[in-house]
Short mmCIF file of C-alpha atoms in Angstrom, two decimals:
data_model
loop_
_atom_site.label_atom_id
_atom_site.label_comp_id
_atom_site.label_asym_id
_atom_site.label_seq_id
_atom_site.Cartn_x
_atom_site.Cartn_y
_atom_site.Cartn_z
CA MET M 1 18.98 -6.56 -16.71
CA LYS M 2 17.79 -9.58 -14.81
CA LYS M 3 14.18 -8.89 -13.77
CA LEU M 4 12.45 -10.58 -10.82
CA ILE M 5 10.84 -13.84 -11.71
CA SER M 6 8.13 -14.36 -9.30
CA THR M 7 6.15 -12.84 -6.32
CA VAL M 8 6.80 -15.21 -3.31
CA LEU M 9 8.00 -15.15 0.18
CA VAL M 10 11.05 -16.73 0.04
CA GLY M 11 11.33 -19.25 2.97
CA SER M 12 7.64 -19.75 3.11
CA LEU M 13 6.15 -22.85 1.31
CA ALA M 14 3.44 -22.09 -0.94
CA VAL M 15 -0.24 -22.36 0.58
CA THR M 16 -2.73 -23.02 -2.18
CA ALA M 17 -6.16 -21.60 -1.87
CA ALA M 18 -7.52 -21.89 -5.17
CA GLY M 19 -10.23 -24.72 -5.62
CA CYS M 20 -11.42 -24.67 -2.21
CA GLY M 21 -15.08 -24.76 -1.98
CA GLY M 22 -17.40 -21.63 -0.88
CA GLY M 23 -18.81 -18.84 -2.93
CA LYS M 24 -18.86 -15.03 -2.12
CA ASN M 25 -21.80 -15.35 0.23
CA GLU M 26 -21.19 -18.82 1.68
CA GLY M 27 -20.52 -19.45 5.31
CA GLU M 28 -22.40 -18.22 8.30
CA ALA M 29 -21.51 -16.03 11.40
CA PRO M 30 -20.73 -18.11 14.57
CA GLY M 31 -23.79 -19.33 16.35
CA ALA M 32 -26.00 -18.79 13.44
CA ASP M 33 -27.27 -22.30 13.53
CA GLY M 34 -28.89 -21.42 17.01
CA LYS M 35 -27.01 -23.92 18.88
CA GLN M 36 -23.94 -21.74 20.05
CA GLY M 37 -23.90 -18.35 21.71
CA PRO M 38 -21.58 -15.73 21.16
CA THR M 39 -17.84 -16.40 20.78
CA LYS M 40 -16.25 -14.62 23.38
CA PHE M 41 -12.55 -13.51 22.96
CA THR M 42 -10.06 -10.60 23.73
CA ILE M 43 -8.37 -8.63 21.01
CA SER M 44 -5.65 -6.22 20.33
CA LEU M 45 -6.04 -3.81 17.64
CA ASN M 46 -3.84 -0.86 16.19
CA THR M 47 -5.84 2.26 16.07
CA SER M 48 -4.50 3.29 12.83
CA GLY M 49 -4.32 6.84 14.20
CA ASN M 50 -8.17 6.87 13.61
CA ALA M 51 -9.27 9.95 15.91
CA TYR M 52 -12.76 8.46 16.59
CA ALA M 53 -10.98 5.48 18.04
CA GLU M 54 -8.54 7.13 19.91
CA SER M 55 -10.97 9.50 21.72
CA SER M 56 -13.31 6.86 22.61
CA PRO M 57 -13.78 6.77 26.65
CA ASN M 58 -14.64 3.01 26.31
CA ILE M 59 -14.30 1.71 22.68
CA ASN M 60 -16.16 -1.89 23.92
CA GLU M 61 -19.62 0.24 24.56
CA ASP M 62 -19.09 1.97 21.14
CA LYS M 63 -22.42 1.38 19.07
CA TRP M 64 -20.39 0.12 15.96
CA VAL M 65 -18.70 -2.28 18.24
CA LYS M 66 -21.96 -3.62 19.75
CA LYS M 67 -23.72 -3.76 15.94
CA LEU M 68 -20.65 -5.70 15.04
CA GLU M 69 -20.83 -8.18 17.72
CA LYS M 70 -24.72 -8.64 17.20
CA LEU M 71 -24.11 -9.49 13.53
CA GLY M 72 -21.19 -11.79 13.85
CA ASN M 73 -22.47 -13.36 17.11
CA VAL M 74 -19.33 -12.53 18.97
CA ASP M 75 -18.60 -10.82 22.47
CA MET M 76 -15.29 -8.98 22.13
CA ASP M 77 -13.11 -7.45 24.56
CA ILE M 78 -10.84 -4.75 22.37
CA ARG M 79 -7.69 -3.61 23.65
CA PHE M 80 -6.53 -0.75 21.66
CA LEU M 81 -2.79 0.11 21.09
CA PRO M 82 -2.15 3.53 19.90
CA LEU M 83 -0.41 3.77 16.51
CA LYS M 84 2.46 5.85 17.66
CA GLU M 85 3.34 3.43 20.30
CA PHE M 86 2.30 0.21 18.44
CA ASP M 87 5.72 -1.55 17.89
CA GLN M 88 6.40 -0.51 21.40
CA LYS M 89 3.36 -1.91 23.12
CA MET M 90 3.56 -5.08 21.13
CA ALA M 91 6.95 -5.49 22.81
CA VAL M 92 5.95 -4.95 26.21
CA MET M 93 2.78 -7.21 25.51
CA PHE M 94 5.04 -10.08 24.30
CA ALA M 95 7.50 -9.55 27.07
CA GLY M 96 4.97 -9.73 29.71
CA ASN M 97 3.16 -12.76 28.29
CA ASP M 98 0.08 -10.83 28.34
CA ILE M 99 -1.21 -11.68 24.78
CA PRO M 100 -4.98 -11.46 24.40
CA ASP M 101 -7.04 -14.18 22.15
CA VAL M 102 -6.13 -12.48 19.14
CA VAL M 103 -3.43 -9.98 17.97
CA GLN M 104 -3.56 -7.85 14.99
CA GLY M 105 0.12 -7.63 13.66
CA SER M 106 1.36 -7.73 10.12
CA SER M 107 3.82 -10.49 8.37
CA VAL M 108 5.36 -13.04 10.32
CA ASN M 109 8.78 -11.36 9.98
CA SER M 110 7.61 -7.88 11.03
CA LYS M 111 9.29 -5.77 13.67
CA ALA M 112 5.80 -6.00 15.53
CA MET M 113 5.84 -9.57 15.68
CA SER M 114 9.27 -9.98 17.05
CA GLY M 115 9.94 -13.48 16.63
CA SER M 116 6.68 -14.47 18.27
CA VAL M 117 5.36 -16.97 15.62
CA GLU M 118 8.96 -18.69 15.72
CA ALA M 119 8.42 -18.69 19.48
CA GLY M 120 5.23 -20.86 19.06
CA LEU M 121 3.02 -18.28 20.80
CA PHE M 122 0.24 -18.58 17.87
CA LEU M 123 -1.73 -21.11 16.38
CA PRO M 124 -1.36 -22.59 13.00
CA LEU M 125 -4.68 -22.05 11.29
CA ASP M 126 -4.53 -24.25 8.04
CA ASP M 127 -6.79 -26.84 9.31
CA LEU M 128 -9.19 -24.52 10.67
CA LEU M 129 -9.24 -22.38 7.56
CA LYS M 130 -9.77 -25.29 5.32
CA GLU M 131 -12.95 -26.50 7.31
CA TYR M 132 -14.62 -23.21 8.41
CA ALA M 133 -13.33 -20.53 6.22
CA PRO M 134 -14.09 -21.40 2.56
CA ASN M 135 -14.63 -17.80 1.63
CA LEU M 136 -11.40 -16.99 3.01
CA MET M 137 -9.71 -19.71 1.01
CA LYS M 138 -11.15 -18.75 -1.94
CA GLN M 139 -10.47 -15.02 -1.99
CA VAL M 140 -7.20 -14.34 -0.30
CA PRO M 141 -4.42 -14.19 -2.82
CA LYS M 142 -1.47 -16.58 -2.53
CA GLN M 143 0.99 -13.86 -1.93
CA ALA M 144 -0.91 -12.59 1.08
CA TRP M 145 -1.07 -16.35 2.65
CA ASP M 146 2.86 -16.43 1.85
CA GLU M 147 3.42 -13.36 4.05
CA VAL M 148 1.64 -14.99 7.02
CA SER M 149 2.95 -18.43 6.52
CA TYR M 150 6.23 -19.74 8.45
CA GLN M 151 7.59 -23.07 7.91
CA GLY M 152 4.74 -24.01 5.60
CA LYS M 153 1.77 -23.22 7.81
CA ILE M 154 -0.56 -20.26 8.09
CA TYR M 155 -0.58 -18.58 11.19
CA ALA M 156 -2.86 -15.54 10.36
CA VAL M 157 -5.63 -14.11 8.59
CA PRO M 158 -4.86 -10.94 6.33
CA ALA M 159 -6.40 -8.06 5.08
CA TRP M 160 -5.02 -7.99 1.94
CA LEU M 161 -4.43 -6.06 -1.35
CA SER M 162 -5.54 -8.13 -4.66
CA ASN M 163 -3.96 -5.13 -6.61
CA PRO M 164 -0.64 -3.87 -4.96
CA SER M 165 -0.38 -1.12 -7.35
CA ARG M 166 -1.62 1.67 -5.63
CA ARG M 167 0.21 4.87 -6.93
CA ALA M 168 -1.05 6.40 -10.30
CA LEU M 169 -0.26 8.91 -12.95
CA PHE M 170 -2.83 11.71 -12.80
CA ILE M 171 -3.56 14.06 -15.64
CA ARG M 172 -5.63 17.29 -16.45
CA THR M 173 -7.59 15.78 -19.38
CA ASP M 174 -9.00 19.26 -20.40
CA LEU M 175 -5.32 20.63 -20.80
CA LEU M 176 -4.53 17.49 -22.81
CA GLU M 177 -7.36 17.96 -25.02
CA LYS M 178 -6.27 21.82 -25.50
CA THR M 179 -2.71 20.51 -26.69
CA GLY M 180 -4.36 17.86 -29.34
CA LEU M 181 -1.78 15.49 -28.30
CA PRO M 182 -2.87 11.94 -27.40
CA ALA M 183 -2.17 10.53 -23.92
CA PRO M 184 1.74 9.72 -23.72
CA LYS M 185 2.62 6.22 -24.11
CA THR M 186 6.73 6.64 -23.95
CA VAL M 187 8.89 8.95 -21.94
CA GLU M 188 9.16 10.92 -24.94
CA ASP M 189 5.74 11.36 -25.41
CA MET M 190 5.24 12.68 -21.93
CA LEU M 191 7.99 15.48 -22.60
CA ASN M 192 6.07 16.55 -25.80
CA VAL M 193 2.75 16.62 -23.85
CA MET M 194 4.51 18.65 -20.90
CA ARG M 195 6.19 20.94 -23.42
CA ALA M 196 2.97 21.52 -25.01
CA MET M 197 1.23 22.12 -21.88
CA LYS M 198 3.86 24.75 -20.96
CA LYS M 199 2.82 26.67 -24.37
CA LEU M 200 -0.52 26.71 -22.91
CA GLY M 201 0.48 28.44 -20.05
CA VAL M 202 0.65 25.90 -17.43
CA GLU M 203 2.97 26.64 -14.39
CA ASN M 204 4.22 23.29 -13.64
CA PRO M 205 3.35 20.64 -16.48
CA TYR M 206 4.77 17.82 -13.84
CA GLN M 207 4.59 18.62 -10.36
CA ILE M 208 7.58 17.23 -8.55
CA ARG M 209 8.78 17.45 -4.70
CA GLU M 210 11.72 16.69 -2.51
CA LYS M 211 13.56 13.29 -2.58
CA PHE M 212 11.38 12.60 -5.83
CA LYS M 213 8.56 11.27 -3.12
CA TYR M 214 5.52 10.84 -5.38
CA ALA M 215 7.55 12.04 -8.37
CA ASP M 216 9.23 9.05 -9.62
CA THR M 217 7.09 8.12 -12.66
CA ILE M 218 10.27 8.47 -14.94
CA PHE M 219 12.02 6.25 -12.81
CA GLY M 220 9.54 3.93 -13.04
CA SER M 221 9.75 3.98 -16.68
CA TYR M 222 13.33 3.00 -16.56
CA ASP M 223 12.89 0.59 -13.79
CA VAL M 224 15.55 2.40 -11.54
CA ILE M 225 13.32 3.28 -8.45
CA GLY M 226 15.97 4.09 -5.95
CA SER M 227 14.25 2.63 -3.01
CA GLN M 228 13.98 -0.89 -4.65
CA PHE M 229 16.56 -3.87 -4.96
CA GLU M 230 16.92 -6.65 -7.64
CA LEU M 231 19.20 -9.69 -8.61
CA GLN M 232 21.92 -8.69 -11.18
CA ASP M 233 24.61 -11.40 -11.75
CA GLY M 234 24.06 -13.52 -8.49
CA GLN M 235 24.01 -10.29 -6.20
CA VAL M 236 20.98 -8.40 -4.61
CA VAL M 237 21.91 -4.47 -5.58
CA PRO M 238 19.94 -1.60 -5.79
CA LYS M 239 17.94 -0.98 -9.02
CA PHE M 240 20.24 2.14 -9.51
CA PHE M 241 22.97 -0.02 -10.13
CA ASP M 242 21.73 -0.11 -13.71
CA VAL M 243 23.82 2.30 -15.08
CA GLU M 244 22.51 2.83 -18.56
CA ASN M 245 18.59 3.22 -17.34
CA MET M 246 19.58 5.17 -14.58
CA MET M 247 21.39 7.66 -16.68
CA LYS M 248 18.58 7.78 -19.25
CA ALA M 249 16.19 8.79 -16.37
CA LEU M 250 18.27 11.50 -14.95
CA GLN M 251 18.74 12.97 -18.36
CA ALA M 252 14.88 13.01 -18.76
CA TYR M 253 14.35 14.82 -15.40
CA LYS M 254 17.32 17.14 -16.40
CA THR M 255 15.38 18.00 -19.51
CA MET M 256 12.32 18.45 -17.52
CA PHE M 257 14.26 20.86 -15.54
CA ASP M 258 16.11 22.80 -18.26
CA GLU M 259 13.07 23.60 -20.17
CA GLY M 260 11.02 24.54 -17.13
CA LEU M 261 8.75 21.55 -17.14
CA ILE M 262 8.99 20.97 -13.66
CA PRO M 263 9.62 23.50 -10.56
CA LYS M 264 13.06 24.91 -10.49
CA ASP M 265 13.03 24.70 -6.84
CA PHE M 266 11.90 20.86 -7.23
CA ALA M 267 14.64 19.62 -4.54
CA THR M 268 12.92 21.69 -1.62
CA VAL M 269 9.26 21.51 -2.59
CA THR M 270 7.61 20.27 0.68
CA SER M 271 4.54 17.96 0.43
CA THR M 272 2.26 20.74 1.28
CA ASP M 273 3.52 23.00 -1.45
CA TYR M 274 3.25 20.09 -3.75
CA GLY M 275 -0.59 19.78 -2.89
CA LYS M 276 -1.19 23.49 -2.98
CA ASN M 277 0.10 23.62 -6.47
CA ILE M 278 -2.26 20.95 -7.84
CA GLU M 279 -5.32 22.14 -5.78
CA ALA M 280 -4.54 25.81 -7.24
CA GLY M 281 -4.80 24.55 -10.94
CA LYS M 282 -1.01 25.08 -11.54
CA VAL M 283 -0.39 21.59 -12.64
CA GLY M 284 -0.53 19.38 -15.64
CA MET M 285 0.53 16.04 -14.41
CA TRP M 286 1.46 14.36 -11.05
CA SER M 287 1.83 11.13 -9.18
CA ALA M 288 -0.13 10.39 -6.31
CA ASN M 289 -2.19 7.70 -4.56
CA ALA M 290 -5.15 6.75 -7.12
CA GLU M 291 -7.60 7.06 -4.21
CA GLY M 292 -7.36 10.77 -4.13
CA MET M 293 -9.02 11.11 -7.50
CA ALA M 294 -12.05 12.46 -5.96
CA ASN M 295 -10.45 14.81 -3.49
CA TYR M 296 -8.34 16.35 -6.50
CA ARG M 297 -11.36 16.52 -8.82
CA THR M 298 -13.17 18.54 -5.99
CA LYS M 299 -10.65 20.65 -5.05
CA VAL M 300 -9.41 21.69 -8.55
CA LYS M 301 -12.56 22.37 -9.85
CA LYS M 302 -12.81 25.04 -7.10
CA VAL M 303 -10.13 27.09 -9.12
CA ALA M 304 -10.79 25.69 -12.60
CA PRO M 305 -14.48 24.66 -13.12
CA GLU M 306 -13.60 23.28 -16.45
CA ALA M 307 -11.08 21.16 -14.80
CA LYS M 308 -11.13 17.09 -16.01
CA ILE M 309 -8.85 14.93 -13.90
CA ASP M 310 -8.11 11.57 -14.85
CA ILE M 311 -5.72 8.37 -14.34
CA ILE M 312 -3.84 7.30 -17.24
CA PRO M 313 -0.98 4.50 -17.88
CA SER M 314 2.25 5.53 -17.04
CA PRO M 315 4.89 5.96 -19.73
CA LYS M 316 6.76 2.56 -20.49
CA GLY M 317 10.37 2.74 -21.17
CA PRO M 318 12.80 0.78 -23.05
CA GLU M 319 12.00 -2.87 -21.18
CA GLY M 320 8.31 -2.37 -21.68
CA TYR M 321 7.76 -1.35 -17.97
CA GLY M 322 6.14 1.62 -16.47
CA GLY M 323 4.21 2.57 -13.23
CA HIS M 324 5.18 3.07 -9.47
CA LEU M 325 6.19 0.76 -6.64
CA LEU M 326 4.18 -2.00 -5.97
CA TYR M 327 2.88 -2.33 -2.30
CA GLY M 328 3.21 -5.46 -0.16
CA SER M 329 0.19 -7.57 -0.74
CA LEU M 330 -0.62 -7.55 3.06
CA SER M 331 -2.06 -4.82 5.15
CA THR M 332 -2.48 -6.26 8.49
CA ALA M 333 -3.38 -9.79 9.85
CA LEU M 334 -4.93 -11.46 12.96
CA TYR M 335 -3.12 -13.97 14.70
CA ILE M 336 -5.12 -16.43 17.15
CA ASN M 337 -3.04 -17.08 20.79
CA ASN M 338 -2.08 -20.91 20.90
CA ASN M 339 -3.71 -21.07 24.13
CA VAL M 340 -7.15 -20.38 22.77
CA LYS M 341 -9.54 -23.37 23.24
CA LYS M 342 -10.45 -25.07 19.99
CA GLU M 343 -14.40 -24.01 19.83
CA THR M 344 -13.11 -20.49 20.52
CA ALA M 345 -10.74 -20.57 17.58
CA ILE M 346 -13.47 -22.09 15.28
CA GLY M 347 -15.97 -19.26 16.21
CA ILE M 348 -13.15 -16.78 15.66
CA ILE M 349 -12.34 -18.12 12.01
CA LYS M 350 -16.07 -18.38 11.32
CA PHE M 351 -16.49 -14.66 12.18
CA LEU M 352 -13.68 -13.93 10.01
CA ASP M 353 -14.91 -15.62 7.39
CA TRP M 354 -18.46 -14.04 7.64
CA MET M 355 -16.57 -10.75 6.76
CA GLN M 356 -16.78 -12.11 3.27
CA THR M 357 -20.33 -11.89 2.86
CA ASP M 358 -22.63 -9.17 1.31
CA GLU M 359 -24.13 -8.50 5.00
CA ALA M 360 -20.76 -7.74 6.35
CA GLU M 361 -19.80 -5.82 3.06
CA LYS M 362 -22.87 -3.48 3.43
CA PHE M 363 -22.12 -2.98 7.37
CA PHE M 364 -18.37 -2.17 7.29
CA SER M 365 -19.16 0.09 3.88
CA ILE M 366 -22.20 1.98 4.21
CA GLY M 367 -23.43 1.11 7.97
CA VAL M 368 -27.00 0.45 8.82
CA GLU M 369 -30.12 1.10 6.88
CA GLY M 370 -32.19 3.59 7.91
CA GLU M 371 -29.49 5.18 9.81
CA ASN M 372 -26.67 5.58 7.23
CA TYR M 373 -28.39 4.80 3.79
CA THR M 374 -31.82 3.98 2.50
CA VAL M 375 -32.85 1.87 -0.44
CA GLU M 376 -35.28 3.33 -2.85
CA ASN M 377 -36.19 1.27 -5.89
CA GLY M 378 -33.65 -0.82 -5.57
CA GLN M 379 -31.00 1.72 -5.36
CA ILE M 380 -28.82 2.49 -2.39
CA LYS M 381 -28.88 5.97 -1.21
CA TYR M 382 -25.80 6.87 1.19
CA LYS M 383 -25.23 9.44 3.49
CA SER M 384 -21.90 10.14 2.88
CA PRO M 385 -20.02 11.60 5.74
CA GLN M 386 -19.52 15.75 5.93
CA THR M 387 -17.69 16.49 8.61
CA LYS M 388 -14.18 15.37 9.82
CA GLU M 389 -15.73 13.65 12.94
CA GLU M 390 -18.21 12.07 10.36
CA VAL M 391 -15.30 10.93 8.35
CA ASP M 392 -13.38 9.69 11.20
CA GLU M 393 -16.52 7.34 12.49
CA GLU M 394 -16.72 6.19 9.13
CA GLY M 395 -13.34 5.39 8.88
CA PHE M 396 -13.35 3.50 12.42
CA ARG M 397 -16.21 1.53 11.08
CA SER M 398 -14.15 0.55 8.06
CA ASN M 399 -11.09 -0.28 10.19
CA LEU M 400 -13.31 -3.06 12.02
CA TRP M 401 -13.34 -4.91 8.70
CA TRP M 402 -10.47 -7.11 9.66
CA ALA M 403 -10.04 -9.54 6.84
CA HIS M 404 -11.30 -8.48 3.27
CA ASP M 405 -9.71 -6.99 -0.15
CA ILE M 406 -8.53 -3.61 0.94
CA THR M 407 -7.62 -2.24 -2.88
CA ILE M 408 -10.61 -0.38 -3.21
CA ASN M 409 -14.29 -0.42 -1.17
CA LYS M 410 -16.24 -1.51 -4.57
CA LEU M 411 -19.66 -1.00 -2.74
CA ARG M 412 -18.98 2.57 -1.78
CA ALA M 413 -17.02 3.26 -4.91
CA SER M 414 -20.37 1.87 -6.98
CA LEU M 415 -22.50 4.97 -5.40
CA SER M 416 -20.62 7.57 -7.27
CA GLN M 417 -19.33 8.53 -10.68
CA ASP M 418 -15.97 9.46 -9.10
CA GLY M 419 -15.91 6.11 -7.35
CA LYS M 420 -16.71 4.22 -10.60
CA ASP M 421 -13.82 6.16 -12.60
CA LEU M 422 -11.37 5.00 -9.89
CA ALA M 423 -12.61 1.45 -9.72
CA LYS M 424 -12.28 1.33 -13.50
CA ALA M 425 -8.71 2.80 -13.11
CA PHE M 426 -7.78 0.14 -10.85
CA ASP M 427 -8.96 -2.49 -13.15
CA THR M 428 -7.76 -1.11 -16.46
CA VAL M 429 -4.64 0.94 -15.94
CA LEU M 430 -2.90 0.07 -12.36
CA ALA M 431 -3.75 -3.81 -12.73
CA LYS M 432 -1.17 -3.49 -15.62
CA GLU M 433 1.68 -1.63 -14.24
CA GLY M 434 4.04 -1.28 -11.22
CA LEU M 435 7.42 -2.29 -10.26
CA GLY M 436 8.70 -4.93 -7.94
CA THR M 437 11.43 -5.26 -5.63
CA ILE M 438 13.39 -7.68 -3.27
CA GLU M 439 12.19 -6.57 0.48
CA PHE M 440 13.90 -7.73 3.65
CA THR M 441 11.67 -7.88 6.77
CA PRO M 442 13.29 -7.23 9.10
CA THR M 443 15.52 -4.64 7.39
CA LEU M 444 19.30 -5.27 6.56
CA ASN M 445 21.32 -4.64 9.54
CA ALA M 446 23.82 -2.79 7.56
CA PHE M 447 21.63 -0.17 7.27
CA ALA M 448 21.97 0.88 11.17
CA LYS M 449 25.78 1.30 10.39
CA TYR M 450 25.45 3.25 7.36
CA PRO M 451 22.14 5.46 7.66
CA ASP M 452 23.25 7.29 4.44
CA LEU M 453 22.67 4.34 2.24
CA MET M 454 19.20 3.35 3.90
CA PRO M 455 16.46 3.89 1.47
CA THR M 456 12.87 4.52 2.80
CA THR M 457 9.84 2.77 1.14
CA ASP M 458 9.67 5.17 -1.36
CA THR M 459 12.69 7.26 -1.69
CA ALA M 460 16.32 6.49 -2.49
CA PRO M 461 19.09 6.62 0.22
CA LYS M 462 20.36 10.18 1.15
CA LEU M 463 23.72 9.55 -0.80
CA ILE M 464 22.01 8.97 -3.97
CA ILE M 465 19.52 11.55 -3.76
CA ASP M 466 21.98 13.92 -3.28
CA HIS M 467 24.00 13.13 -6.50
CA MET M 468 20.71 12.83 -8.45
CA VAL M 469 19.93 16.60 -7.48
CA LYS M 470 23.18 17.71 -8.47
CA MET M 471 23.40 15.96 -11.89
CA ILE M 472 19.65 17.35 -12.58
CA TYR M 473 20.83 20.94 -11.73
CA GLY M 474 23.75 20.59 -13.76
CA LYS M 475 26.62 20.71 -11.18
CA GLU M 476 27.61 17.44 -11.61
CA PRO M 477 27.78 15.44 -15.06
CA ILE M 478 25.35 12.45 -15.08
CA SER M 479 27.88 10.57 -17.11
CA ASP M 480 29.64 10.20 -13.71
CA TRP M 481 27.14 7.90 -12.46
CA PRO M 482 29.47 4.70 -12.33
CA LYS M 483 31.55 6.80 -9.99
CA VAL M 484 28.23 7.27 -7.65
CA ILE M 485 28.22 3.54 -7.66
CA GLU M 486 31.68 3.07 -6.42
CA GLU M 487 31.27 5.89 -3.82
CA TYR M 488 28.13 4.14 -2.75
CA LYS M 489 30.21 0.42 -2.62
CA ALA M 490 33.11 2.04 -0.69
CA LYS M 491 31.01 4.05 1.90
CA GLY M 492 29.18 0.50 3.18
CA GLY M 493 27.46 -0.34 -0.11
CA ASN M 494 29.49 -3.47 -0.25
CA GLU M 495 28.32 -4.39 3.08
CA VAL M 496 24.75 -3.85 2.31
CA ILE M 497 24.96 -5.95 -0.76
CA LYS M 498 26.59 -8.80 0.71
CA GLU M 499 24.21 -9.01 3.65
CA ALA M 500 21.24 -8.80 1.19
CA THR M 501 22.61 -11.49 -1.16
CA ASP M 502 23.58 -13.67 1.79
CA ARG M 503 19.76 -13.38 3.09
CA TYR M 504 18.28 -13.98 -0.17
CA ASN M 505 20.25 -17.05 -0.63
CA LYS M 506 19.28 -18.44 2.67
CA LYS M 507 15.87 -17.25 2.55
CA GLU M 508 15.53 -15.43 5.51
CA GLY M 509 12.69 -13.09 5.64
CA VAL M 510 12.90 -12.08 2.16
CA ILE M 511 9.86 -10.95 -0.05
CA VAL M 512 10.31 -11.02 -3.96
CA ARG M 513 7.83 -9.29 -5.88
CA ASN M 514 8.04 -9.10 -9.63
CA ASN M 515 7.24 -6.31 -11.95
CA VAL M 516 4.00 -5.76 -13.76
CA LYS M 517 3.92 -5.86 -17.82
#
């Protein structure tokens, strides 16, 4: 199978950040030299569904906003756009030409940005970044710059992922130790560990849920994740077109079903039941977002005090790949209105560059000394939030950190053993696995015409899922997979492939991510 070659935003010229000056703590907040007052600007932000933000009667009078303004020497007028109405509100804002000085969006090709960059509504930032943002130019990865670039110029400052591998294979290490087996390295190893766990009385050696969502570890081993695309023989096709590896993956899942290693009702297990089974101590292995490690450890230990939960490398398939889907390098991005005065734009860029300093990291991560944390004998003592309201408030403060690496909050992680373990897992496990794809932003038009062929971010199209389930249940032979591909083509797949290939060749809103090995 022809694999992806490099991680690029096709159609954007590369902007090289490496080699630019500045260390982690270089740079000052705007006006720190005493010659300039606070930089005043308006800014529209996504609430991200944060309850603290959405319930605030006047966010501009919020204590965290005020403290941020003082630290960063800025004077902001924040306009919140509720998460549920974000795209709609953005469209109205652009249509009415009521655009604030700074706009929080995503990639230049995203639905939310609605062609605004092409229309010239925002300021190219290359010169400002090179002169006033040494920290950003050093730390932001090229892939993230690519996603906010248009015709070779940078148009936004991103919040980015230095490690786009976010999902992981969890295991009950205490159960693995009881089996006497080593951690699995291959699919067959994983099956053997599950069989041994079954003999120990584990109800679900591997937890699976409907649509194979957060249950695609084996598909990852064979590089046939149903939501992903790749280049095969000059055409952009879904990865499940790789008949040989798809049939091997399906056979592995069928073996798991036949031997009772996954729930018999796996096709209808909801996300709620998936979580309940894990938290009830009924599961040996499962796939989930790595950030959930501490939560899983806490909840499972309530029913199984002896439980030890860790993240391990996903099993590798015949081509040496493993893991789960890779996320994009970009989370959100800040665009500056083209009508903003140069002095204001400089102040905004300096402010965002300040967000890379130790001072900023402490504020966004652990708040204010004396209020949220103390320092005793050089050690930080952080008051972790306990109630939902406190968690929401911490989340709001963290969400104000608009320009930084969001892979993991390293400072907060360093304050607990769970956090240290998670940071280690990101560095030693997740950084070495994950499957890339060819992504289209905006999505392919053909999917509107053929909705049953449209994958979600992390699940295969309905037509494909239906056949996968039937084959695992034994209602269709796995050997019929070539017929499934022909059905896919006949029911609109040929149009999907043609449009995908044409856009790839024309370099129109295409993001290519490579597999990690």
